[in-house]
Amino acid sequence: MQQSTSAMPARRPDPAPDLLGAPLPDLLAAYDVELFESSVSDAGFFGAFVKPQEGGRVLSMPSGRSEFERDTVARMLLAEAFGLDAPPLPSSLSVTHS
């Protein structure tokens, strides 16, 4: 998993939806995050949360992954980006800030 951040954590919506219970499209809308398909094909890349210089927030996810994997990684990246309470990452994964 990779993450590019600036000025994190970002503002949370009020009230914030439940990270694990809310449908992913609802979370993305509440946090004003756009989901894009990534062209990165590296098997070790699971996704990235990016705040482009021109504004906005982007969650970039590789195509070809299972729905479960995409959903899980998206929620982990949102938790990291917005400082949300979430279960710890599996030991085999890490979040990189750059």
PDB file of N, CA and C in Angstrom:
ATOM      1  N   MET A   1       0.835  -1.148   0.000  1.00  0.00           N
ATOM      2  CA  MET A   1       0.000   0.000   0.000  1.00  0.00           C
ATOM      3  C   MET A   1       0.887   1.219   0.000  1.00  0.00           C
ATOM      4  N   GLN A   2       0.535   2.218  -0.744  1.00  0.00           N
ATOM      5  CA  GLN A   2       1.294   3.447  -0.757  1.00  0.00           C
ATOM      6  C   GLN A   2       0.344   4.590  -0.519  1.00  0.00           C
ATOM      7  N   GLN A   3       0.852   5.654   0.050  1.00  0.00           N
ATOM      8  CA  GLN A   3       0.023   6.800   0.317  1.00  0.00           C
ATOM      9  C   GLN A   3       0.847   8.056   0.161  1.00  0.00           C
ATOM     10  N   SER A   4       0.327   9.002  -0.558  1.00  0.00           N
ATOM     11  CA  SER A   4       0.962  10.296  -0.691  1.00  0.00           C
ATOM     12  C   SER A   4       0.076  11.291   0.026  1.00  0.00           C
ATOM     13  N   THR A   5       0.645  12.049   0.935  1.00  0.00           N
ATOM     14  CA  THR A   5      -0.173  12.934   1.738  1.00  0.00           C
ATOM     15  C   THR A   5       0.446  14.312   1.859  1.00  0.00           C
ATOM     16  N   SER A   6      -0.406  15.275   2.131  1.00  0.00           N
ATOM     17  CA  SER A   6       0.035  16.600   2.529  1.00  0.00           C
ATOM     18  C   SER A   6      -1.030  17.151   3.456  1.00  0.00           C
ATOM     19  N   ALA A   7      -0.606  17.677   4.586  1.00  0.00           N
ATOM     20  CA  ALA A   7      -1.508  18.249   5.578  1.00  0.00           C
ATOM     21  C   ALA A   7      -2.539  17.234   6.054  1.00  0.00           C
ATOM     22  N   MET A   8      -2.077  16.066   6.483  1.00  0.00           N
ATOM     23  CA  MET A   8      -2.998  15.046   6.973  1.00  0.00           C
ATOM     24  C   MET A   8      -3.076  15.124   8.473  1.00  0.00           C
ATOM     25  N   PRO A   9      -4.115  14.738   9.142  1.00  0.00           N
ATOM     26  CA  PRO A   9      -5.340  14.244   8.558  1.00  0.00           C
ATOM     27  C   PRO A   9      -6.215  15.375   8.012  1.00  0.00           C
ATOM     28  N   ALA A  10      -7.039  15.032   7.044  1.00  0.00           N
ATOM     29  CA  ALA A  10      -7.940  15.992   6.434  1.00  0.00           C
ATOM     30  C   ALA A  10      -9.186  16.143   7.312  1.00  0.00           C
ATOM     31  N   ARG A  11     -10.010  17.109   6.985  1.00  0.00           N
ATOM     32  CA  ARG A  11     -11.227  17.375   7.741  1.00  0.00           C
ATOM     33  C   ARG A  11     -12.204  16.211   7.613  1.00  0.00           C
ATOM     34  N   ARG A  12     -12.760  15.806   8.747  1.00  0.00           N
ATOM     35  CA  ARG A  12     -13.781  14.759   8.758  1.00  0.00           C
ATOM     36  C   ARG A  12     -15.156  15.382   8.537  1.00  0.00           C
ATOM     37  N   PRO A  13     -16.046  14.665   7.870  1.00  0.00           N
ATOM     38  CA  PRO A  13     -17.415  15.177   7.752  1.00  0.00           C
ATOM     39  C   PRO A  13     -18.096  15.119   9.114  1.00  0.00           C
ATOM     40  N   ASP A  14     -19.112  15.899   9.300  1.00  0.00           N
ATOM     41  CA  ASP A  14     -19.840  15.913  10.563  1.00  0.00           C
ATOM     42  C   ASP A  14     -21.286  15.584  10.287  1.00  0.00           C
ATOM     43  N   PRO A  15     -21.833  14.482  10.707  1.00  0.00           N
ATOM     44  CA  PRO A  15     -21.186  13.375  11.409  1.00  0.00           C
ATOM     45  C   PRO A  15     -20.487  12.441  10.427  1.00  0.00           C
ATOM     46  N   ALA A  16     -19.419  11.857  10.880  1.00  0.00           N
ATOM     47  CA  ALA A  16     -18.651  10.937  10.040  1.00  0.00           C
ATOM     48  C   ALA A  16     -19.369   9.599   9.940  1.00  0.00           C
ATOM     49  N   PRO A  17     -19.463   9.025   8.742  1.00  0.00           N
ATOM     50  CA  PRO A  17     -20.074   7.698   8.604  1.00  0.00           C
ATOM     51  C   PRO A  17     -19.182   6.620   9.219  1.00  0.00           C
ATOM     52  N   ASP A  18     -19.789   5.512   9.561  1.00  0.00           N
ATOM     53  CA  ASP A  18     -19.073   4.386  10.156  1.00  0.00           C
ATOM     54  C   ASP A  18     -18.109   3.790   9.133  1.00  0.00           C
ATOM     55  N   LEU A  19     -16.826   3.793   9.465  1.00  0.00           N
ATOM     56  CA  LEU A  19     -15.782   3.324   8.548  1.00  0.00           C
ATOM     57  C   LEU A  19     -16.016   1.891   8.086  1.00  0.00           C
ATOM     58  N   LEU A  20     -16.399   1.015   8.993  1.00  0.00           N
ATOM     59  CA  LEU A  20     -16.547  -0.402   8.639  1.00  0.00           C
ATOM     60  C   LEU A  20     -17.957  -0.776   8.227  1.00  0.00           C
ATOM     61  N   GLY A  21     -18.942   0.035   8.593  1.00  0.00           N
ATOM     62  CA  GLY A  21     -20.330  -0.330   8.317  1.00  0.00           C
ATOM     63  C   GLY A  21     -20.956   0.354   7.124  1.00  0.00           C
ATOM     64  N   ALA A  22     -20.489   1.554   6.809  1.00  0.00           N
ATOM     65  CA  ALA A  22     -21.092   2.312   5.713  1.00  0.00           C
ATOM     66  C   ALA A  22     -20.641   1.752   4.364  1.00  0.00           C
ATOM     67  N   PRO A  23     -21.517   1.796   3.367  1.00  0.00           N
ATOM     68  CA  PRO A  23     -21.086   1.398   2.018  1.00  0.00           C
ATOM     69  C   PRO A  23     -19.939   2.289   1.543  1.00  0.00           C
ATOM     70  N   LEU A  24     -18.979   1.715   0.835  1.00  0.00           N
ATOM     71  CA  LEU A  24     -17.817   2.469   0.380  1.00  0.00           C
ATOM     72  C   LEU A  24     -18.198   3.718  -0.414  1.00  0.00           C
ATOM     73  N   PRO A  25     -19.177   3.666  -1.330  1.00  0.00           N
ATOM     74  CA  PRO A  25     -19.533   4.903  -2.045  1.00  0.00           C
ATOM     75  C   PRO A  25     -19.990   6.015  -1.097  1.00  0.00           C
ATOM     76  N   ASP A  26     -20.653   5.661   0.004  1.00  0.00           N
ATOM     77  CA  ASP A  26     -21.079   6.660   0.983  1.00  0.00           C
ATOM     78  C   ASP A  26     -19.877   7.269   1.696  1.00  0.00           C
ATOM     79  N   LEU A  27     -18.885   6.446   2.033  1.00  0.00           N
ATOM     80  CA  LEU A  27     -17.672   6.956   2.669  1.00  0.00           C
ATOM     81  C   LEU A  27     -16.934   7.918   1.739  1.00  0.00           C
ATOM     82  N   LEU A  28     -16.782   7.514   0.494  1.00  0.00           N
ATOM     83  CA  LEU A  28     -16.081   8.353  -0.474  1.00  0.00           C
ATOM     84  C   LEU A  28     -16.789   9.695  -0.636  1.00  0.00           C
ATOM     85  N   ALA A  29     -18.100   9.675  -0.700  1.00  0.00           N
ATOM     86  CA  ALA A  29     -18.868  10.914  -0.840  1.00  0.00           C
ATOM     87  C   ALA A  29     -18.745  11.782   0.413  1.00  0.00           C
ATOM     88  N   ALA A  30     -18.834  11.169   1.585  1.00  0.00           N
ATOM     89  CA  ALA A  30     -18.765  11.925   2.838  1.00  0.00           C
ATOM     90  C   ALA A  30     -17.424  12.617   3.011  1.00  0.00           C
ATOM     91  N   TYR A  31     -16.338  11.960   2.577  1.00  0.00           N
ATOM     92  CA  TYR A  31     -15.006  12.522   2.715  1.00  0.00           C
ATOM     93  C   TYR A  31     -14.539  13.246   1.454  1.00  0.00           C
ATOM     94  N   ASP A  32     -15.437  13.368   0.474  1.00  0.00           N
ATOM     95  CA  ASP A  32     -15.139  14.062  -0.779  1.00  0.00           C
ATOM     96  C   ASP A  32     -13.891  13.492  -1.452  1.00  0.00           C
ATOM     97  N   VAL A  33     -13.900  12.174  -1.632  1.00  0.00           N
ATOM     98  CA  VAL A  33     -12.784  11.457  -2.243  1.00  0.00           C
ATOM     99  C   VAL A  33     -13.264  10.823  -3.544  1.00  0.00           C
ATOM    100  N   GLU A  34     -12.494  11.007  -4.619  1.00  0.00           N
ATOM    101  CA  GLU A  34     -12.812  10.388  -5.902  1.00  0.00           C
ATOM    102  C   GLU A  34     -12.010   9.104  -6.055  1.00  0.00           C
ATOM    103  N   LEU A  35     -12.651   8.056  -6.553  1.00  0.00           N
ATOM    104  CA  LEU A  35     -11.998   6.770  -6.786  1.00  0.00           C
ATOM    105  C   LEU A  35     -11.599   6.681  -8.253  1.00  0.00           C
ATOM    106  N   PHE A  36     -10.316   6.362  -8.485  1.00  0.00           N
ATOM    107  CA  PHE A  36      -9.801   6.216  -9.842  1.00  0.00           C
ATOM    108  C   PHE A  36      -9.081   4.894  -9.982  1.00  0.00           C
ATOM    109  N   GLU A  37      -9.123   4.339 -11.185  1.00  0.00           N
ATOM    110  CA  GLU A  37      -8.360   3.141 -11.503  1.00  0.00           C
ATOM    111  C   GLU A  37      -6.911   3.546 -11.701  1.00  0.00           C
ATOM    112  N   SER A  38      -6.001   2.830 -11.082  1.00  0.00           N
ATOM    113  CA  SER A  38      -4.577   3.103 -11.223  1.00  0.00           C
ATOM    114  C   SER A  38      -4.003   2.289 -12.371  1.00  0.00           C
ATOM    115  N   SER A  39      -3.003   2.848 -13.026  1.00  0.00           N
ATOM    116  CA  SER A  39      -2.315   2.112 -14.090  1.00  0.00           C
ATOM    117  C   SER A  39      -1.137   1.314 -13.538  1.00  0.00           C
ATOM    118  N   VAL A  40      -0.879   1.409 -12.226  1.00  0.00           N
ATOM    119  CA  VAL A  40       0.218   0.668 -11.602  1.00  0.00           C
ATOM    120  C   VAL A  40      -0.132  -0.816 -11.606  1.00  0.00           C
ATOM    121  N   SER A  41       0.764  -1.635 -12.164  1.00  0.00           N
ATOM    122  CA  SER A  41       0.476  -3.072 -12.267  1.00  0.00           C
ATOM    123  C   SER A  41       1.311  -3.918 -11.315  1.00  0.00           C
ATOM    124  N   ASP A  42       2.129  -3.295 -10.493  1.00  0.00           N
ATOM    125  CA  ASP A  42       2.959  -4.005  -9.518  1.00  0.00           C
ATOM    126  C   ASP A  42       2.066  -4.767  -8.540  1.00  0.00           C
ATOM    127  N   ALA A  43       2.325  -6.063  -8.376  1.00  0.00           N
ATOM    128  CA  ALA A  43       1.506  -6.903  -7.495  1.00  0.00           C
ATOM    129  C   ALA A  43       1.556  -6.437  -6.039  1.00  0.00           C
ATOM    130  N   GLY A  44       2.595  -5.721  -5.644  1.00  0.00           N
ATOM    131  CA  GLY A  44       2.726  -5.232  -4.283  1.00  0.00           C
ATOM    132  C   GLY A  44       2.040  -3.901  -4.034  1.00  0.00           C
ATOM    133  N   PHE A  45       1.473  -3.308  -5.070  1.00  0.00           N
ATOM    134  CA  PHE A  45       0.759  -2.030  -4.939  1.00  0.00           C
ATOM    135  C   PHE A  45      -0.721  -2.312  -4.740  1.00  0.00           C
ATOM    136  N   PHE A  46      -1.266  -1.830  -3.635  1.00  0.00           N
ATOM    137  CA  PHE A  46      -2.675  -2.070  -3.336  1.00  0.00           C
ATOM    138  C   PHE A  46      -3.530  -0.826  -3.511  1.00  0.00           C
ATOM    139  N   GLY A  47      -2.914   0.346  -3.466  1.00  0.00           N
ATOM    140  CA  GLY A  47      -3.672   1.575  -3.641  1.00  0.00           C
ATOM    141  C   GLY A  47      -2.924   2.756  -3.065  1.00  0.00           C
ATOM    142  N   ALA A  48      -3.454   3.962  -3.338  1.00  0.00           N
ATOM    143  CA  ALA A  48      -2.834   5.184  -2.846  1.00  0.00           C
ATOM    144  C   ALA A  48      -3.898   6.232  -2.591  1.00  0.00           C
ATOM    145  N   PHE A  49      -3.722   6.985  -1.526  1.00  0.00           N
ATOM    146  CA  PHE A  49      -4.547   8.160  -1.247  1.00  0.00           C
ATOM    147  C   PHE A  49      -3.679   9.365  -1.586  1.00  0.00           C
ATOM    148  N   VAL A  50      -4.183  10.220  -2.465  1.00  0.00           N
ATOM    149  CA  VAL A  50      -3.387  11.335  -2.968  1.00  0.00           C
ATOM    150  C   VAL A  50      -4.183  12.631  -2.849  1.00  0.00           C
ATOM    151  N   LYS A  51      -3.485  13.687  -2.426  1.00  0.00           N
ATOM    152  CA  LYS A  51      -4.064  15.032  -2.448  1.00  0.00           C
ATOM    153  C   LYS A  51      -3.305  15.828  -3.500  1.00  0.00           C
ATOM    154  N   PRO A  52      -3.838  15.890  -4.732  1.00  0.00           N
ATOM    155  CA  PRO A  52      -3.156  16.620  -5.800  1.00  0.00           C
ATOM    156  C   PRO A  52      -2.973  18.094  -5.435  1.00  0.00           C
ATOM    157  N   GLN A  53      -1.919  18.707  -5.969  1.00  0.00           N
ATOM    158  CA  GLN A  53      -1.641  20.119  -5.691  1.00  0.00           C
ATOM    159  C   GLN A  53      -2.787  21.020  -6.112  1.00  0.00           C
ATOM    160  N   GLU A  54      -3.505  20.621  -7.150  1.00  0.00           N
ATOM    161  CA  GLU A  54      -4.607  21.456  -7.636  1.00  0.00           C
ATOM    162  C   GLU A  54      -5.880  21.288  -6.811  1.00  0.00           C
ATOM    163  N   GLY A  55      -5.828  20.459  -5.778  1.00  0.00           N
ATOM    164  CA  GLY A  55      -6.965  20.290  -4.874  1.00  0.00           C
ATOM    165  C   GLY A  55      -7.668  18.963  -5.071  1.00  0.00           C
ATOM    166  N   GLY A  56      -8.542  18.663  -4.152  1.00  0.00           N
ATOM    167  CA  GLY A  56      -9.303  17.427  -4.188  1.00  0.00           C
ATOM    168  C   GLY A  56      -8.587  16.310  -3.455  1.00  0.00           C
ATOM    169  N   ARG A  57      -9.214  15.160  -3.450  1.00  0.00           N
ATOM    170  CA  ARG A  57      -8.658  13.958  -2.828  1.00  0.00           C
ATOM    171  C   ARG A  57      -8.954  12.787  -3.759  1.00  0.00           C
ATOM    172  N   VAL A  58      -7.959  11.947  -3.958  1.00  0.00           N
ATOM    173  CA  VAL A  58      -8.081  10.842  -4.896  1.00  0.00           C
ATOM    174  C   VAL A  58      -7.661   9.547  -4.209  1.00  0.00           C
ATOM    175  N   LEU A  59      -8.464   8.530  -4.384  1.00  0.00           N
ATOM    176  CA  LEU A  59      -8.105   7.181  -3.978  1.00  0.00           C
ATOM    177  C   LEU A  59      -7.854   6.411  -5.261  1.00  0.00           C
ATOM    178  N   SER A  60      -6.600   6.045  -5.479  1.00  0.00           N
ATOM    179  CA  SER A  60      -6.182   5.363  -6.701  1.00  0.00           C
ATOM    180  C   SER A  60      -6.013   3.877  -6.393  1.00  0.00           C
ATOM    181  N   MET A  61      -6.789   3.044  -7.059  1.00  0.00           N
ATOM    182  CA  MET A  61      -6.789   1.613  -6.791  1.00  0.00           C
ATOM    183  C   MET A  61      -6.503   0.841  -8.075  1.00  0.00           C
ATOM    184  N   PRO A  62      -5.655  -0.196  -7.988  1.00  0.00           N
ATOM    185  CA  PRO A  62      -5.357  -0.987  -9.188  1.00  0.00           C
ATOM    186  C   PRO A  62      -6.572  -1.793  -9.632  1.00  0.00           C
ATOM    187  N   SER A  63      -6.682  -1.992 -10.915  1.00  0.00           N
ATOM    188  CA  SER A  63      -7.783  -2.806 -11.446  1.00  0.00           C
ATOM    189  C   SER A  63      -7.415  -4.286 -11.340  1.00  0.00           C
ATOM    190  N   GLY A  64      -8.397  -5.132 -11.512  1.00  0.00           N
ATOM    191  CA  GLY A  64      -8.151  -6.564 -11.525  1.00  0.00           C
ATOM    192  C   GLY A  64      -8.078  -7.218 -10.152  1.00  0.00           C
ATOM    193  N   ARG A  65      -8.365  -6.477  -9.098  1.00  0.00           N
ATOM    194  CA  ARG A  65      -8.357  -7.043  -7.754  1.00  0.00           C
ATOM    195  C   ARG A  65      -9.783  -7.422  -7.368  1.00  0.00           C
ATOM    196  N   SER A  66      -9.908  -8.310  -6.395  1.00  0.00           N
ATOM    197  CA  SER A  66     -11.244  -8.709  -5.954  1.00  0.00           C
ATOM    198  C   SER A  66     -11.960  -7.529  -5.301  1.00  0.00           C
ATOM    199  N   GLU A  67     -13.271  -7.564  -5.315  1.00  0.00           N
ATOM    200  CA  GLU A  67     -14.070  -6.516  -4.696  1.00  0.00           C
ATOM    201  C   GLU A  67     -13.762  -6.416  -3.203  1.00  0.00           C
ATOM    202  N   PHE A  68     -13.582  -7.569  -2.545  1.00  0.00           N
ATOM    203  CA  PHE A  68     -13.251  -7.591  -1.120  1.00  0.00           C
ATOM    204  C   PHE A  68     -11.924  -6.878  -0.860  1.00  0.00           C
ATOM    205  N   GLU A  69     -10.910  -7.182  -1.666  1.00  0.00           N
ATOM    206  CA  GLU A  69      -9.598  -6.567  -1.480  1.00  0.00           C
ATOM    207  C   GLU A  69      -9.666  -5.060  -1.700  1.00  0.00           C
ATOM    208  N   ARG A  70     -10.317  -4.646  -2.766  1.00  0.00           N
ATOM    209  CA  ARG A  70     -10.434  -3.207  -3.051  1.00  0.00           C
ATOM    210  C   ARG A  70     -11.154  -2.485  -1.921  1.00  0.00           C
ATOM    211  N   ASP A  71     -12.249  -3.048  -1.469  1.00  0.00           N
ATOM    212  CA  ASP A  71     -13.039  -2.427  -0.409  1.00  0.00           C
ATOM    213  C   ASP A  71     -12.225  -2.320   0.881  1.00  0.00           C
ATOM    214  N   THR A  72     -11.554  -3.406   1.235  1.00  0.00           N
ATOM    215  CA  THR A  72     -10.765  -3.440   2.466  1.00  0.00           C
ATOM    216  C   THR A  72      -9.616  -2.445   2.421  1.00  0.00           C
ATOM    217  N   VAL A  73      -8.862  -2.433   1.341  1.00  0.00           N
ATOM    218  CA  VAL A  73      -7.725  -1.519   1.217  1.00  0.00           C
ATOM    219  C   VAL A  73      -8.212  -0.070   1.176  1.00  0.00           C
ATOM    220  N   ALA A  74      -9.297   0.194   0.483  1.00  0.00           N
ATOM    221  CA  ALA A  74      -9.831   1.561   0.430  1.00  0.00           C
ATOM    222  C   ALA A  74     -10.162   2.050   1.830  1.00  0.00           C
ATOM    223  N   ARG A  75     -10.782   1.216   2.635  1.00  0.00           N
ATOM    224  CA  ARG A  75     -11.132   1.611   4.008  1.00  0.00           C
ATOM    225  C   ARG A  75      -9.878   1.820   4.858  1.00  0.00           C
ATOM    226  N   MET A  76      -8.863   0.977   4.672  1.00  0.00           N
ATOM    227  CA  MET A  76      -7.608   1.159   5.416  1.00  0.00           C
ATOM    228  C   MET A  76      -6.942   2.483   5.043  1.00  0.00           C
ATOM    229  N   LEU A  77      -6.919   2.812   3.759  1.00  0.00           N
ATOM    230  CA  LEU A  77      -6.308   4.063   3.326  1.00  0.00           C
ATOM    231  C   LEU A  77      -7.099   5.273   3.815  1.00  0.00           C
ATOM    232  N   LEU A  78      -8.426   5.183   3.790  1.00  0.00           N
ATOM    233  CA  LEU A  78      -9.243   6.281   4.308  1.00  0.00           C
ATOM    234  C   LEU A  78      -8.998   6.469   5.805  1.00  0.00           C
ATOM    235  N   ALA A  79      -8.916   5.367   6.550  1.00  0.00           N
ATOM    236  CA  ALA A  79      -8.653   5.449   7.990  1.00  0.00           C
ATOM    237  C   ALA A  79      -7.314   6.136   8.249  1.00  0.00           C
ATOM    238  N   GLU A  80      -6.309   5.768   7.502  1.00  0.00           N
ATOM    239  CA  GLU A  80      -4.978   6.360   7.670  1.00  0.00           C
ATOM    240  C   GLU A  80      -4.991   7.839   7.287  1.00  0.00           C
ATOM    241  N   ALA A  81      -5.618   8.169   6.182  1.00  0.00           N
ATOM    242  CA  ALA A  81      -5.622   9.543   5.678  1.00  0.00           C
ATOM    243  C   ALA A  81      -6.378  10.500   6.585  1.00  0.00           C
ATOM    244  N   PHE A  82      -7.455  10.017   7.194  1.00  0.00           N
ATOM    245  CA  PHE A  82      -8.311  10.891   7.992  1.00  0.00           C
ATOM    246  C   PHE A  82      -8.177  10.659   9.493  1.00  0.00           C
ATOM    247  N   GLY A  83      -7.219   9.825   9.894  1.00  0.00           N
ATOM    248  CA  GLY A  83      -7.001   9.587  11.314  1.00  0.00           C
ATOM    249  C   GLY A  83      -8.170   8.918  12.002  1.00  0.00           C
ATOM    250  N   LEU A  84      -8.814   7.973  11.324  1.00  0.00           N
ATOM    251  CA  LEU A  84      -9.983   7.292  11.872  1.00  0.00           C
ATOM    252  C   LEU A  84      -9.579   6.076  12.684  1.00  0.00           C
ATOM    253  N   ASP A  85     -10.400   5.732  13.663  1.00  0.00           N
ATOM    254  CA  ASP A  85     -10.180   4.505  14.425  1.00  0.00           C
ATOM    255  C   ASP A  85     -10.454   3.316  13.510  1.00  0.00           C
ATOM    256  N   ALA A  86      -9.501   2.409  13.453  1.00  0.00           N
ATOM    257  CA  ALA A  86      -9.631   1.232  12.600  1.00  0.00           C
ATOM    258  C   ALA A  86      -8.798   0.105  13.187  1.00  0.00           C
ATOM    259  N   PRO A  87      -9.156  -1.119  12.851  1.00  0.00           N
ATOM    260  CA  PRO A  87      -8.311  -2.240  13.280  1.00  0.00           C
ATOM    261  C   PRO A  87      -6.899  -2.063  12.724  1.00  0.00           C
ATOM    262  N   PRO A  88      -5.903  -2.633  13.394  1.00  0.00           N
ATOM    263  CA  PRO A  88      -4.530  -2.505  12.890  1.00  0.00           C
ATOM    264  C   PRO A  88      -4.366  -3.218  11.549  1.00  0.00           C
ATOM    265  N   LEU A  89      -3.412  -2.732  10.773  1.00  0.00           N
ATOM    266  CA  LEU A  89      -3.095  -3.365   9.495  1.00  0.00           C
ATOM    267  C   LEU A  89      -2.494  -4.743   9.732  1.00  0.00           C
ATOM    268  N   PRO A  90      -2.757  -5.673   8.829  1.00  0.00           N
ATOM    269  CA  PRO A  90      -2.055  -6.962   8.919  1.00  0.00           C
ATOM    270  C   PRO A  90      -0.549  -6.719   8.843  1.00  0.00           C
ATOM    271  N   SER A  91       0.223  -7.563   9.507  1.00  0.00           N
ATOM    272  CA  SER A  91       1.677  -7.363   9.559  1.00  0.00           C
ATOM    273  C   SER A  91       2.332  -7.399   8.175  1.00  0.00           C
ATOM    274  N   SER A  92       1.678  -7.999   7.209  1.00  0.00           N
ATOM    275  CA  SER A  92       2.249  -8.097   5.868  1.00  0.00           C
ATOM    276  C   SER A  92       2.041  -6.810   5.045  1.00  0.00           C
ATOM    277  N   LEU A  93       1.279  -5.832   5.566  1.00  0.00           N
ATOM    278  CA  LEU A  93       1.018  -4.589   4.852  1.00  0.00           C
ATOM    279  C   LEU A  93       1.604  -3.411   5.616  1.00  0.00           C
ATOM    280  N   SER A  94       1.924  -2.374   4.876  1.00  0.00           N
ATOM    281  CA  SER A  94       2.369  -1.126   5.503  1.00  0.00           C
ATOM    282  C   SER A  94       1.881   0.045   4.672  1.00  0.00           C
ATOM    283  N   VAL A  95       1.777   1.187   5.306  1.00  0.00           N
ATOM    284  CA  VAL A  95       1.395   2.428   4.626  1.00  0.00           C
ATOM    285  C   VAL A  95       2.628   3.299   4.556  1.00  0.00           C
ATOM    286  N   THR A  96       2.905   3.794   3.365  1.00  0.00           N
ATOM    287  CA  THR A  96       4.062   4.648   3.148  1.00  0.00           C
ATOM    288  C   THR A  96       3.576   6.078   2.918  1.00  0.00           C
ATOM    289  N   HIS A  97       4.152   7.022   3.637  1.00  0.00           N
ATOM    290  CA  HIS A  97       3.836   8.434   3.455  1.00  0.00           C
ATOM    291  C   HIS A  97       4.955   9.070   2.655  1.00  0.00           C
ATOM    292  N   SER A  98       4.577   9.819   1.629  1.00  0.00           N
ATOM    293  CA  SER A  98       5.613  10.535   0.870  1.00  0.00           C
ATOM    294  C   SER A  98       5.125  11.893   0.444  1.00  0.00           C
TER     295      SER A  98
END
